Coordinates of C-alpha atoms and ligand atoms in Angstrom, one line a residue:
M11 CA -73.0 -32.7 29.5
I12 CA -73.3 -36.3 28.7
G13 CA -71.5 -38.7 31.1
A14 CA -69.8 -38.4 34.5
G15 CA -66.5 -40.2 33.7
A16 CA -63.1 -38.6 33.6
A17 CA -64.2 -36.2 30.9
G18 CA -67.6 -35.2 32.3
L19 CA -66.2 -34.5 35.8
Y20 CA -63.5 -32.2 34.6
A21 CA -65.7 -30.5 32.0
L22 CA -68.3 -29.7 34.8
H23 CA -65.6 -28.2 36.9
R24 CA -64.2 -26.0 34.1
V25 CA -67.6 -24.9 32.8
R26 CA -68.7 -23.9 36.3
G27 CA -65.5 -21.9 36.5
L28 CA -66.8 -19.8 33.6
G29 CA -69.9 -18.9 35.6
L30 CA -72.2 -21.0 33.4
L31 CA -74.9 -23.2 34.8
A32 CA -74.2 -26.8 33.9
K33 CA -75.7 -30.2 34.5
V34 CA -74.3 -33.7 33.8
F35 CA -76.5 -36.6 32.9
E36 CA -75.1 -40.0 33.8
K37 CA -76.7 -43.3 33.1
G38 CA -74.9 -45.1 35.9
D39 CA -75.5 -44.4 39.6
G40 CA -72.0 -43.3 40.3
V41 CA -69.1 -41.4 38.8
G42 CA -66.0 -42.8 37.0
G43 CA -67.3 -43.9 33.5
T44 CA -65.1 -46.8 32.4
W45 CA -64.0 -47.4 35.9
Y46 CA -67.6 -47.4 37.1
W47 CA -68.8 -50.0 34.6
N48 CA -65.8 -52.3 34.2
R49 CA -65.7 -54.0 37.6
Y50 CA -65.0 -57.5 36.4
P51 CA -62.3 -59.3 38.4
G52 CA -58.8 -58.3 37.3
A53 CA -59.9 -54.9 35.8
R54 CA -56.9 -52.7 35.8
C55 CA -55.6 -49.7 33.9
D56 CA -52.8 -50.5 31.4
V57 CA -51.4 -46.9 31.8
E58 CA -49.3 -46.2 34.8
S59 CA -51.1 -44.6 37.7
W60 CA -48.8 -41.5 37.8
D61 CA -49.8 -40.9 34.1
Y62 CA -53.4 -41.9 34.3
C63 CA -54.6 -39.1 36.5
Y64 CA -55.6 -35.5 36.2
T65 CA -53.0 -32.8 36.1
F66 CA -55.2 -29.7 36.3
S67 CA -54.9 -29.4 40.1
E68 CA -51.5 -29.7 41.7
E69 CA -53.3 -29.9 45.1
L70 CA -55.1 -33.0 43.9
E71 CA -51.9 -34.6 42.7
Q72 CA -50.2 -33.9 46.0
E73 CA -53.1 -35.2 48.1
W74 CA -53.9 -38.4 46.2
E75 CA -51.7 -41.4 46.9
W76 CA -51.7 -44.2 44.3
T77 CA -50.9 -47.6 45.7
E78 CA -49.8 -49.5 42.6
R79 CA -47.9 -49.0 39.3
F80 CA -51.0 -50.1 37.3
P81 CA -54.1 -49.1 39.3
A82 CA -57.0 -51.6 39.6
Q83 CA -60.6 -50.7 39.1
P84 CA -61.6 -50.2 42.8
E85 CA -58.8 -47.7 43.3
L86 CA -59.7 -45.8 40.1
E87 CA -63.3 -45.7 41.1
R88 CA -62.3 -44.3 44.5
Y89 CA -60.1 -41.7 42.7
F90 CA -63.0 -40.4 40.6
N91 CA -65.3 -40.3 43.6
Y92 CA -62.6 -38.4 45.5
V93 CA -62.4 -35.9 42.6
A94 CA -66.2 -35.5 42.5
D95 CA -66.3 -34.7 46.3
R96 CA -63.1 -32.7 46.3
F97 CA -64.6 -30.3 43.7
D98 CA -68.2 -30.5 44.9
L99 CA -69.4 -31.9 41.5
R100 CA -72.1 -34.3 42.6
R101 CA -74.8 -31.7 43.1
D102 CA -74.9 -31.0 39.4
I103 CA -74.9 -34.6 38.2
E104 CA -78.2 -36.4 37.5
F105 CA -77.5 -40.1 38.0
N106 CA -79.4 -43.0 36.5
T107 CA -80.4 -40.9 33.6
R108 CA -79.6 -41.7 30.0
I109 CA -79.9 -39.1 27.2
N110 CA -82.0 -40.7 24.5
Q111 CA -82.3 -37.8 22.1
A112 CA -80.6 -34.5 21.5
R113 CA -82.2 -32.3 18.9
Y114 CA -80.8 -29.0 17.7
D115 CA -83.5 -26.3 17.3
D116 CA -82.3 -24.0 14.6
E117 CA -84.9 -21.3 15.5
Q118 CA -83.8 -21.0 19.1
N119 CA -80.2 -22.1 18.7
R120 CA -80.7 -24.5 21.5
W121 CA -80.3 -28.3 22.0
L122 CA -83.5 -30.0 23.2
I123 CA -82.6 -33.1 25.2
S124 CA -84.9 -36.0 26.1
T125 CA -83.8 -38.1 29.0
S126 CA -84.7 -41.6 30.1
S127 CA -86.5 -40.1 33.1
G128 CA -89.0 -38.4 30.7
E129 CA -87.5 -34.9 31.2
T130 CA -86.9 -32.5 28.3
V131 CA -84.1 -30.1 28.8
S132 CA -83.2 -27.1 26.7
T133 CA -79.5 -26.0 26.6
R134 CA -77.4 -23.7 24.6
F135 CA -74.3 -25.9 24.7
L136 CA -74.1 -29.6 24.8
I137 CA -70.8 -31.3 25.7
S138 CA -70.4 -35.0 25.0
A139 CA -68.2 -36.8 27.5
A140 CA -69.8 -40.1 26.6
G141 CA -66.5 -41.9 26.3
C142 CA -64.7 -43.8 23.6
L143 CA -65.1 -47.3 25.1
S144 CA -68.5 -47.2 26.7
E145 CA -70.9 -48.7 24.2
V146 CA -70.7 -52.5 24.8
N147 CA -70.3 -54.9 21.9
T148 CA -72.1 -58.2 22.5
P149 CA -72.0 -60.3 19.3
H150 CA -75.2 -62.1 18.5
F151 CA -75.0 -65.9 18.4
E152 CA -77.7 -68.2 17.2
G153 CA -79.6 -69.6 20.2
V154 CA -78.4 -67.0 22.6
D155 CA -81.8 -66.7 24.3
T156 CA -82.0 -70.5 24.9
F157 CA -79.1 -70.7 27.3
A158 CA -80.1 -72.0 30.7
G159 CA -77.1 -70.5 32.5
Q160 CA -76.0 -67.0 33.1
Q161 CA -74.5 -64.6 30.4
I162 CA -72.7 -61.5 31.2
H163 CA -70.6 -58.8 29.4
T164 CA -67.5 -57.9 31.4
A165 CA -68.5 -54.2 31.3
R166 CA -71.7 -55.1 33.1
W167 CA -70.2 -57.1 36.0
P168 CA -72.5 -56.9 39.1
K169 CA -71.4 -54.5 41.8
G170 CA -71.3 -57.1 44.5
G171 CA -69.2 -59.4 42.3
L172 CA -70.0 -62.9 41.0
D173 CA -69.0 -66.1 42.7
V174 CA -68.0 -68.6 40.1
T175 CA -66.8 -71.2 42.5
G176 CA -67.6 -74.6 41.1
M177 CA -68.9 -73.3 37.8
R178 CA -68.1 -74.3 34.3
V179 CA -67.3 -70.9 32.7
G180 CA -66.8 -70.0 29.0
V181 CA -65.0 -66.7 28.2
I182 CA -65.4 -65.3 24.7
G183 CA -62.6 -62.8 23.8
T184 CA -58.9 -62.5 24.5
G185 CA -58.3 -58.7 24.2
S186 CA -57.1 -56.6 27.1
T187 CA -60.3 -57.4 29.0
G188 CA -60.3 -61.2 28.4
T189 CA -56.6 -61.3 29.3
Q190 CA -57.3 -59.6 32.6
V191 CA -60.4 -61.6 33.6
I192 CA -59.3 -65.1 32.5
P193 CA -56.5 -65.6 35.2
Q194 CA -58.9 -64.4 37.9
L195 CA -61.9 -66.6 36.9
A196 CA -59.5 -69.6 36.5
K197 CA -58.7 -69.4 40.2
Q198 CA -62.3 -69.9 41.2
A199 CA -64.1 -71.8 38.4
D200 CA -64.3 -75.5 38.3
Q201 CA -63.5 -75.5 34.5
L202 CA -62.7 -72.5 32.3
F203 CA -63.0 -72.6 28.5
V204 CA -61.4 -69.7 26.7
F205 CA -62.5 -69.0 23.1
Q206 CA -59.8 -67.2 21.3
R207 CA -60.5 -66.0 17.8
T208 CA -57.4 -63.8 17.3
A209 CA -54.1 -64.5 19.1
Q210 CA -52.5 -61.3 20.4
F211 CA -49.3 -59.9 21.7
A212 CA -49.1 -59.3 25.4
I213 CA -46.4 -57.8 27.5
P214 CA -46.0 -58.5 31.3
A215 CA -47.2 -55.6 33.4
R216 CA -44.6 -56.1 36.2
N217 CA -47.1 -54.4 38.4
R218 CA -45.9 -53.5 41.9
P219 CA -46.9 -51.5 44.9
L220 CA -45.6 -48.0 45.1
D221 CA -43.3 -47.4 48.0
D222 CA -42.9 -44.1 49.9
D223 CA -39.8 -43.1 48.0
T224 CA -41.5 -43.5 44.7
L225 CA -44.6 -41.6 45.8
E226 CA -42.4 -38.8 47.2
E227 CA -40.5 -38.6 43.9
L228 CA -43.7 -38.5 41.9
K229 CA -45.0 -35.6 44.0
H230 CA -41.7 -33.8 43.9
N231 CA -41.5 -34.1 40.0
Y232 CA -45.0 -32.9 39.4
H233 CA -44.0 -30.0 37.2
E234 CA -41.4 -31.9 35.2
R235 CA -43.8 -34.8 34.5
W236 CA -46.4 -32.3 33.3
E237 CA -44.0 -30.7 30.9
L238 CA -43.0 -34.2 29.7
K239 CA -46.6 -35.1 29.1
R240 CA -47.2 -32.0 27.0
S241 CA -44.1 -32.6 24.9
S242 CA -44.6 -36.3 24.4
S243 CA -46.5 -37.7 21.4
T244 CA -48.8 -39.8 23.6
G245 CA -49.3 -37.7 26.7
M246 CA -47.1 -39.9 28.9
G247 CA -44.7 -38.3 31.4
R248 CA -41.6 -40.2 30.4
R249 CA -38.2 -38.9 29.8
P250 CA -37.4 -39.5 26.1
T251 CA -34.9 -42.3 25.4
E252 CA -32.2 -42.3 22.7
A253 CA -33.3 -45.5 21.1
S254 CA -31.7 -46.5 17.8
S255 CA -33.0 -48.7 15.0
A256 CA -33.3 -52.4 15.9
L257 CA -31.3 -53.0 12.7
E258 CA -28.4 -50.8 13.6
V259 CA -27.1 -52.9 16.4
D260 CA -25.7 -56.4 16.6
E261 CA -27.9 -59.3 17.8
A262 CA -26.4 -59.5 21.3
T263 CA -27.0 -55.7 21.9
R264 CA -30.5 -56.0 20.4
N265 CA -31.4 -58.9 22.6
R266 CA -30.1 -57.2 25.7
A267 CA -32.3 -54.1 24.9
F268 CA -35.4 -56.3 24.4
E269 CA -34.6 -58.2 27.6
D270 CA -34.4 -55.0 29.5
S271 CA -37.6 -53.7 28.1
W272 CA -39.3 -57.0 28.8
A273 CA -38.0 -56.9 32.4
R274 CA -39.4 -53.4 32.8
G275 CA -42.8 -54.5 31.5
G276 CA -45.7 -52.4 30.5
P277 CA -47.0 -51.0 27.3
G278 CA -43.7 -49.3 26.5
F279 CA -42.0 -52.5 25.3
A280 CA -41.9 -51.4 21.6
R281 CA -39.9 -48.3 22.6
A282 CA -36.8 -50.5 23.0
F283 CA -35.9 -49.3 19.5
S284 CA -37.0 -46.3 17.5
D285 CA -38.4 -48.2 14.5
V286 CA -40.4 -51.2 15.9
M287 CA -43.6 -49.5 14.9
T288 CA -42.4 -48.2 11.6
N289 CA -40.0 -50.7 10.1
P290 CA -41.5 -54.1 9.2
E291 CA -38.2 -55.9 9.7
S292 CA -37.6 -54.4 13.2
N293 CA -41.2 -55.2 14.0
Q294 CA -40.7 -58.8 12.9
I295 CA -37.7 -59.1 15.2
A296 CA -39.6 -57.7 18.2
S297 CA -42.6 -59.9 17.4
E298 CA -40.4 -63.0 17.4
F299 CA -38.9 -62.0 20.7
V300 CA -42.3 -61.8 22.3
R301 CA -43.5 -65.0 20.7
E302 CA -40.5 -66.8 22.2
K303 CA -41.1 -65.4 25.6
I304 CA -44.8 -66.5 25.5
R305 CA -43.7 -70.0 24.4
E306 CA -41.4 -70.2 27.4
K307 CA -44.3 -69.6 29.8
V308 CA -46.7 -72.3 28.4
D309 CA -46.1 -75.9 29.2
D310 CA -48.1 -77.5 26.4
P311 CA -46.5 -76.7 23.0
D312 CA -49.8 -77.1 21.1
V313 CA -51.4 -74.5 23.4
A314 CA -48.4 -72.3 23.0
D315 CA -48.7 -72.5 19.2
T316 CA -52.3 -71.3 19.4
L317 CA -51.3 -68.5 21.7
V318 CA -48.5 -67.3 19.4
G319 CA -50.3 -67.8 16.1
I320 CA -50.5 -64.0 15.9
D321 CA -51.5 -62.7 12.4
H322 CA -50.6 -59.0 12.8
P323 CA -47.5 -56.9 13.5
L324 CA -46.7 -56.1 17.1
G325 CA -48.5 -52.8 18.1
A326 CA -50.9 -52.9 15.1
R327 CA -53.6 -53.8 17.7
R328 CA -53.6 -52.3 21.1
L329 CA -50.6 -53.9 22.9
I330 CA -52.0 -55.9 25.8
V331 CA -50.4 -55.7 29.3
E332 CA -50.9 -58.9 31.2
I333 CA -50.5 -60.4 34.7
D334 CA -50.2 -64.2 34.9
Y335 CA -52.2 -64.6 31.7
F336 CA -50.1 -67.2 29.8
E337 CA -49.3 -69.2 32.9
T338 CA -53.0 -69.6 33.4
Y339 CA -53.0 -72.1 30.5
N340 CA -50.8 -74.4 32.6
R341 CA -53.7 -75.0 35.0
P342 CA -55.5 -78.3 34.7
N343 CA -58.9 -76.6 34.8
V344 CA -58.3 -74.2 31.8
T345 CA -58.8 -75.2 28.2
L346 CA -58.0 -72.9 25.2
V347 CA -60.2 -73.3 22.2
D348 CA -59.0 -72.0 18.9
A349 CA -62.1 -70.2 17.8
A350 CA -60.5 -69.2 14.5
A351 CA -60.0 -72.8 13.4
D352 CA -63.1 -74.0 15.2
P353 CA -65.5 -71.1 15.3
I354 CA -68.4 -70.7 17.7
T355 CA -71.6 -71.6 15.8
E356 CA -74.3 -71.3 18.4
I357 CA -75.3 -71.0 22.0
T358 CA -77.4 -74.0 23.2
P359 CA -79.5 -74.5 26.4
Q360 CA -76.5 -76.4 27.9
G361 CA -73.7 -74.1 26.7
L362 CA -71.9 -73.4 23.5
R363 CA -71.2 -75.2 20.3
T364 CA -68.3 -74.8 17.9
T365 CA -67.9 -76.4 14.5
E366 CA -66.1 -79.3 16.1
G367 CA -67.2 -79.5 19.7
S368 CA -69.7 -78.6 22.3
Y369 CA -69.1 -77.2 25.8
D370 CA -71.4 -77.5 28.8
L371 CA -71.4 -74.2 30.7
D372 CA -73.0 -72.5 33.7
L373 CA -71.7 -69.0 32.8
I374 CA -70.8 -67.4 29.5
V375 CA -68.6 -64.3 29.9
Y376 CA -68.5 -61.9 26.9
A377 CA -65.1 -60.1 27.0
T378 CA -66.0 -58.9 23.5
G379 CA -65.2 -55.3 23.8
F380 CA -66.9 -52.1 22.6
D381 CA -68.2 -50.1 19.7
G382 CA -65.3 -47.8 20.1
M383 CA -65.0 -44.0 19.4
T384 CA -68.5 -43.4 18.0
G385 CA -70.6 -46.1 19.6
A386 CA -71.8 -44.1 22.6
L387 CA -72.6 -41.0 20.5
L388 CA -74.5 -43.0 17.9
A389 CA -76.4 -44.9 20.6
M390 CA -78.2 -41.6 21.2
D391 CA -80.5 -40.0 18.6
I392 CA -78.5 -36.8 17.9
Q393 CA -80.0 -34.5 15.3
G394 CA -78.3 -31.4 14.0
V395 CA -79.3 -28.5 11.7
G396 CA -82.3 -29.3 9.6
G397 CA -82.9 -32.6 11.5
L398 CA -79.7 -34.2 10.1
A399 CA -79.1 -37.3 12.1
L400 CA -75.5 -37.8 13.3
R401 CA -75.9 -41.5 12.3
D402 CA -76.6 -40.4 8.7
K403 CA -73.8 -37.8 8.7
W404 CA -71.4 -40.6 9.8
A405 CA -72.9 -43.4 7.7
D406 CA -69.8 -43.7 5.6
G407 CA -67.2 -42.8 8.3
A408 CA -67.0 -40.5 11.3
G409 CA -65.2 -37.2 11.5
A410 CA -65.4 -33.9 13.2
Y411 CA -63.2 -30.8 12.8
L412 CA -60.2 -31.4 15.2
G413 CA -62.5 -34.2 16.6
L414 CA -64.2 -31.4 18.5
V415 CA -67.2 -30.1 16.5
A416 CA -69.0 -32.0 13.7
S417 CA -70.2 -29.6 11.0
G418 CA -74.0 -29.3 11.1
F419 CA -74.1 -29.9 14.8
P420 CA -73.5 -26.4 16.3
N421 CA -72.7 -25.9 19.9
L422 CA -72.1 -29.7 20.4
F423 CA -68.6 -30.2 21.6
M424 CA -67.2 -33.8 21.6
I425 CA -64.5 -34.6 24.1
T426 CA -62.1 -37.1 22.5
G427 CA -64.4 -37.2 19.4
P428 CA -63.5 -38.8 16.1
G429 CA -60.6 -36.9 14.5
S430 CA -58.7 -36.3 17.8
P431 CA -56.0 -38.5 19.4
A432 CA -58.4 -39.9 21.9
V433 CA -57.7 -43.6 22.4
Y434 CA -54.2 -43.4 20.9
S435 CA -52.9 -41.5 23.8
N436 CA -53.0 -41.2 27.6
V437 CA -56.6 -40.5 27.3
I438 CA -57.1 -38.6 30.5
F439 CA -54.4 -36.1 29.4
S440 CA -56.2 -35.8 26.1
I441 CA -59.4 -35.3 27.9
E442 CA -57.9 -32.4 29.9
Q443 CA -56.6 -30.8 26.7
H444 CA -60.0 -31.0 25.1
V445 CA -61.8 -29.7 28.1
E446 CA -59.4 -26.8 28.4
W447 CA -59.7 -26.0 24.7
I448 CA -63.5 -26.1 24.9
A449 CA -63.6 -23.9 28.1
D450 CA -61.4 -21.3 26.4
C451 CA -63.6 -21.4 23.3
L452 CA -66.7 -20.9 25.5
A453 CA -65.0 -18.0 27.3
H454 CA -64.1 -16.5 23.9
M455 CA -67.7 -16.8 22.8
L456 CA -69.0 -15.2 26.0
E457 CA -66.6 -12.3 25.8
N458 CA -67.4 -11.6 22.2
G459 CA -71.1 -12.0 22.3
L460 CA -71.1 -15.1 20.1
D461 CA -73.7 -17.8 20.8
R462 CA -73.2 -20.4 18.1
I463 CA -70.1 -22.2 16.9
D464 CA -70.1 -24.7 14.0
S465 CA -67.2 -26.1 12.0
D466 CA -66.8 -25.2 8.4
P467 CA -67.5 -28.3 6.3
E468 CA -64.4 -27.8 4.1
A469 CA -62.1 -27.4 7.1
E470 CA -63.7 -30.5 8.6
A471 CA -63.3 -32.5 5.4
E472 CA -59.6 -31.5 5.1
W473 CA -58.9 -32.4 8.7
T474 CA -60.6 -35.8 8.3
R475 CA -58.6 -36.5 5.1
G476 CA -55.4 -35.8 7.1
V477 CA -56.5 -38.1 9.9
H478 CA -57.1 -40.9 7.3
D479 CA -53.8 -40.2 5.4
I480 CA -51.8 -40.6 8.6
A481 CA -53.7 -43.8 9.5
H482 CA -53.2 -45.3 6.0
A483 CA -49.5 -44.9 6.3
S484 CA -49.4 -46.7 9.7
I485 CA -49.6 -50.4 10.6
I486 CA -52.7 -49.6 12.7
G487 CA -54.7 -48.7 9.7
K488 CA -54.0 -52.0 8.0
T489 CA -55.0 -54.4 10.7
D490 CA -58.6 -55.2 11.7
S491 CA -59.5 -54.5 15.3
W492 CA -61.8 -52.2 17.3
W493 CA -59.3 -49.5 16.4
T494 CA -60.5 -49.7 12.8
G495 CA -64.1 -50.3 13.7
S496 CA -64.0 -53.7 12.1
N497 CA -65.2 -55.5 15.3
I498 CA -68.7 -54.1 14.7
E499 CA -70.8 -55.4 11.8
G500 CA -71.9 -52.8 9.3
K501 CA -69.6 -50.1 10.8
P502 CA -67.6 -48.2 8.3
K503 CA -64.0 -49.4 8.4
G504 CA -61.2 -47.0 9.2
V505 CA -59.2 -45.4 12.0
T506 CA -61.0 -42.4 13.3
F507 CA -58.4 -41.1 15.7
Y508 CA -55.5 -38.8 15.0
L509 CA -52.2 -40.6 15.0
G510 CA -50.0 -37.6 14.4
G511 CA -49.1 -37.2 18.1
T512 CA -50.8 -35.5 21.0
N513 CA -48.1 -32.8 21.2
I514 CA -48.5 -31.8 17.5
Y515 CA -52.3 -32.0 17.9
R516 CA -52.2 -29.7 20.8
E517 CA -50.1 -27.2 18.9
I518 CA -52.6 -27.3 16.0
C519 CA -55.6 -26.8 18.3
D520 CA -53.9 -23.9 20.0
E521 CA -52.8 -22.3 16.8
I522 CA -56.3 -22.5 15.4
A523 CA -57.7 -20.9 18.5
S524 CA -55.1 -18.1 18.4
N525 CA -55.8 -17.4 14.7
G526 CA -59.4 -16.5 15.6
Y527 CA -60.6 -20.1 15.5
E528 CA -59.8 -20.7 11.8
G529 CA -62.1 -23.3 10.3
F530 CA -64.9 -22.6 12.8
V531 CA -67.9 -20.5 12.1
F532 CA -69.4 -18.3 14.8
Q533 CA -72.7 -16.5 14.9
P534 CA -73.3 -13.4 17.1
A535 CA -75.9 -13.6 19.8
G536 CA -79.1 -12.6 18.0
K537 CA -82.3 -13.7 19.5
P538 CA -83.1 -13.2 23.2
E539 CA -82.6 -16.3 25.3
S540 CA -85.6 -18.4 25.8
V541 CA -86.2 -19.9 29.2
Ligands
LIG14 P1 -61.3 -56.0 22.3 O1 -59.9 -55.6 22.3 O2 -62.1 -55.5 21.2 O3 -61.4 -57.6 22.4 C1 -62.6 -58.2 22.1 C2 -62.3 -59.7 22.1 O4 -63.5 -60.4 21.8 C3 -61.4 -60.1 20.9 O5 -60.6 -61.1 21.3 C4 -62.4 -60.5 19.8 O6 -61.8 -61.4 18.9 C5 -63.4 -61.2 20.7 N1 -64.6 -61.4 20.0 C6 -65.5 -60.4 19.6 N2 -66.5 -60.9 18.9 C7 -66.3 -62.2 18.9 C8 -67.0 -63.3 18.3 N3 -68.2 -63.1 17.6 N4 -66.5 -64.6 18.4 C9 -65.3 -64.8 19.0 N5 -64.6 -63.8 19.6 C10 -65.1 -62.5 19.5 O7 -62.0 -55.5 23.6 P2 -61.4 -55.4 25.1 O8 -62.6 -55.1 26.0 O9 -60.6 -56.6 25.4 O10 -60.5 -54.2 25.1 C11 -60.9 -52.9 24.6 C12 -60.0 -51.9 25.0 O11 -60.2 -51.6 26.4 C13 -58.5 -52.2 25.0 O12 -58.0 -52.1 23.7 C14 -58.0 -51.2 26.0 O13 -57.8 -49.9 25.3 C15 -59.0 -51.1 27.0 P3 -61.1 -60.7 17.5 O14 -59.9 -60.1 18.0 O15 -62.1 -59.7 17.0 O16 -61.0 -61.9 16.6

């Protein structure tokens, strides 16, 4: 298995349960994946703690006590460490080890894996739990190597922290990460310059500590919440609301609903009405509401204009959940630079230059995101049948049947791979669904003497077409962002995750399995196992 984040930990647990020998290779020196790497100040999950956790063990849910509505990185890292110990997972994880190459050997029907420690490992099955947001994107600027100060990507923040007291700091990027790190750095830095290329919608988190009553209710409602997660289209354990169209109600009613949703905070803002994500007129009304709220928070009207100069519909990019972000621009030590109107041209020994200005800096922080969905897989040299490189197979766009197995890459299961709901869902719940489906599939193979699974190219092509068709019909498919791969130069553009809903996706996966794994091709065990 590749990676000891949320997916790798659970996959190890389940695969062990089948009586198979398993080993996880993890490039970091600890567990937690995203929550191991992203330790920048302010790093916090934007899914509520009671949703962003495993459900496979009721004992685990009953034992673990979340402290906040939106858990911060240290708490999440503690959680994954707790899980690793609770299920005795560490003994089968090789830390500080990156998989450089995985090559399928047709003759032996085995994957031959080369690791950064020089080891070569042969395995029948390979499970990628490499993550959808783990390959860092650091854009290349002219002169980057000449900078005399320090440069750091947010996902590579040092474990011991970084004291920026008295520093002149530049932050590039105002996505979810930039929005979290900026208010924290502003408190310490002497001067903070924020380079914003695309203004974005952000909703207040209204984070809060969880009191005893809430915790007790959460534990008490474990089964109900699990059912709700399964039946919801995003894997969240919320009770469905009877929202109407934003156009069906009068203005006062509409405003009240938006105000209520705004007061509740969190990523569910758009659910105030049923059609914010589908009807451009409703979306426009919601967007204006948010713009106005942002304007109210910012003292300088010019700065406010730059922050609300948003060029896409609300929800077309991942909706940001913020804490004190917009208020940060009222601080005297914070300057917002409109990097769309005045783009960054180069890094200099002293700092950073834009078309119209130059900024002397001690530290440049890249909150510039990730090569999402496929980046981590393609960072490895993965070769399938006949030496076909995964990079070549996906040169014009990534896809895998159900997002689980890419044809020509037998016995390689991809947890939250391209073609599955992955990042457009409560990802940890999607991870559980994938791991359970894979474990059932492996059990089926073991019981039936099958030792090779591949996907049928036609079934894969049809599935991938369906994924694209749904994306084309949605506002997400029409707006550039990491969701469409357009943040990475040379990457084929397009949404690679399934937007049809996690509940429907689960039904399809289960139906395919119960129909004898339609669209997959198995081969009976033939040759004796090589050691
Ligand atoms: P994002 O959402 O991809 O944001 C990256 C930010 O970096 C975004 O504001 C980008 O501007 C900016 N960026 C990237 N390259 C450049 C260059 N060359 N110049 C200026 N600005 C640049 O990554 P995050 O880490 O914030 O969030 C990723 C996900 O993690 C998030 O959606 C959650 O799911 C958790 P752009 O918008 O491209 O103009």
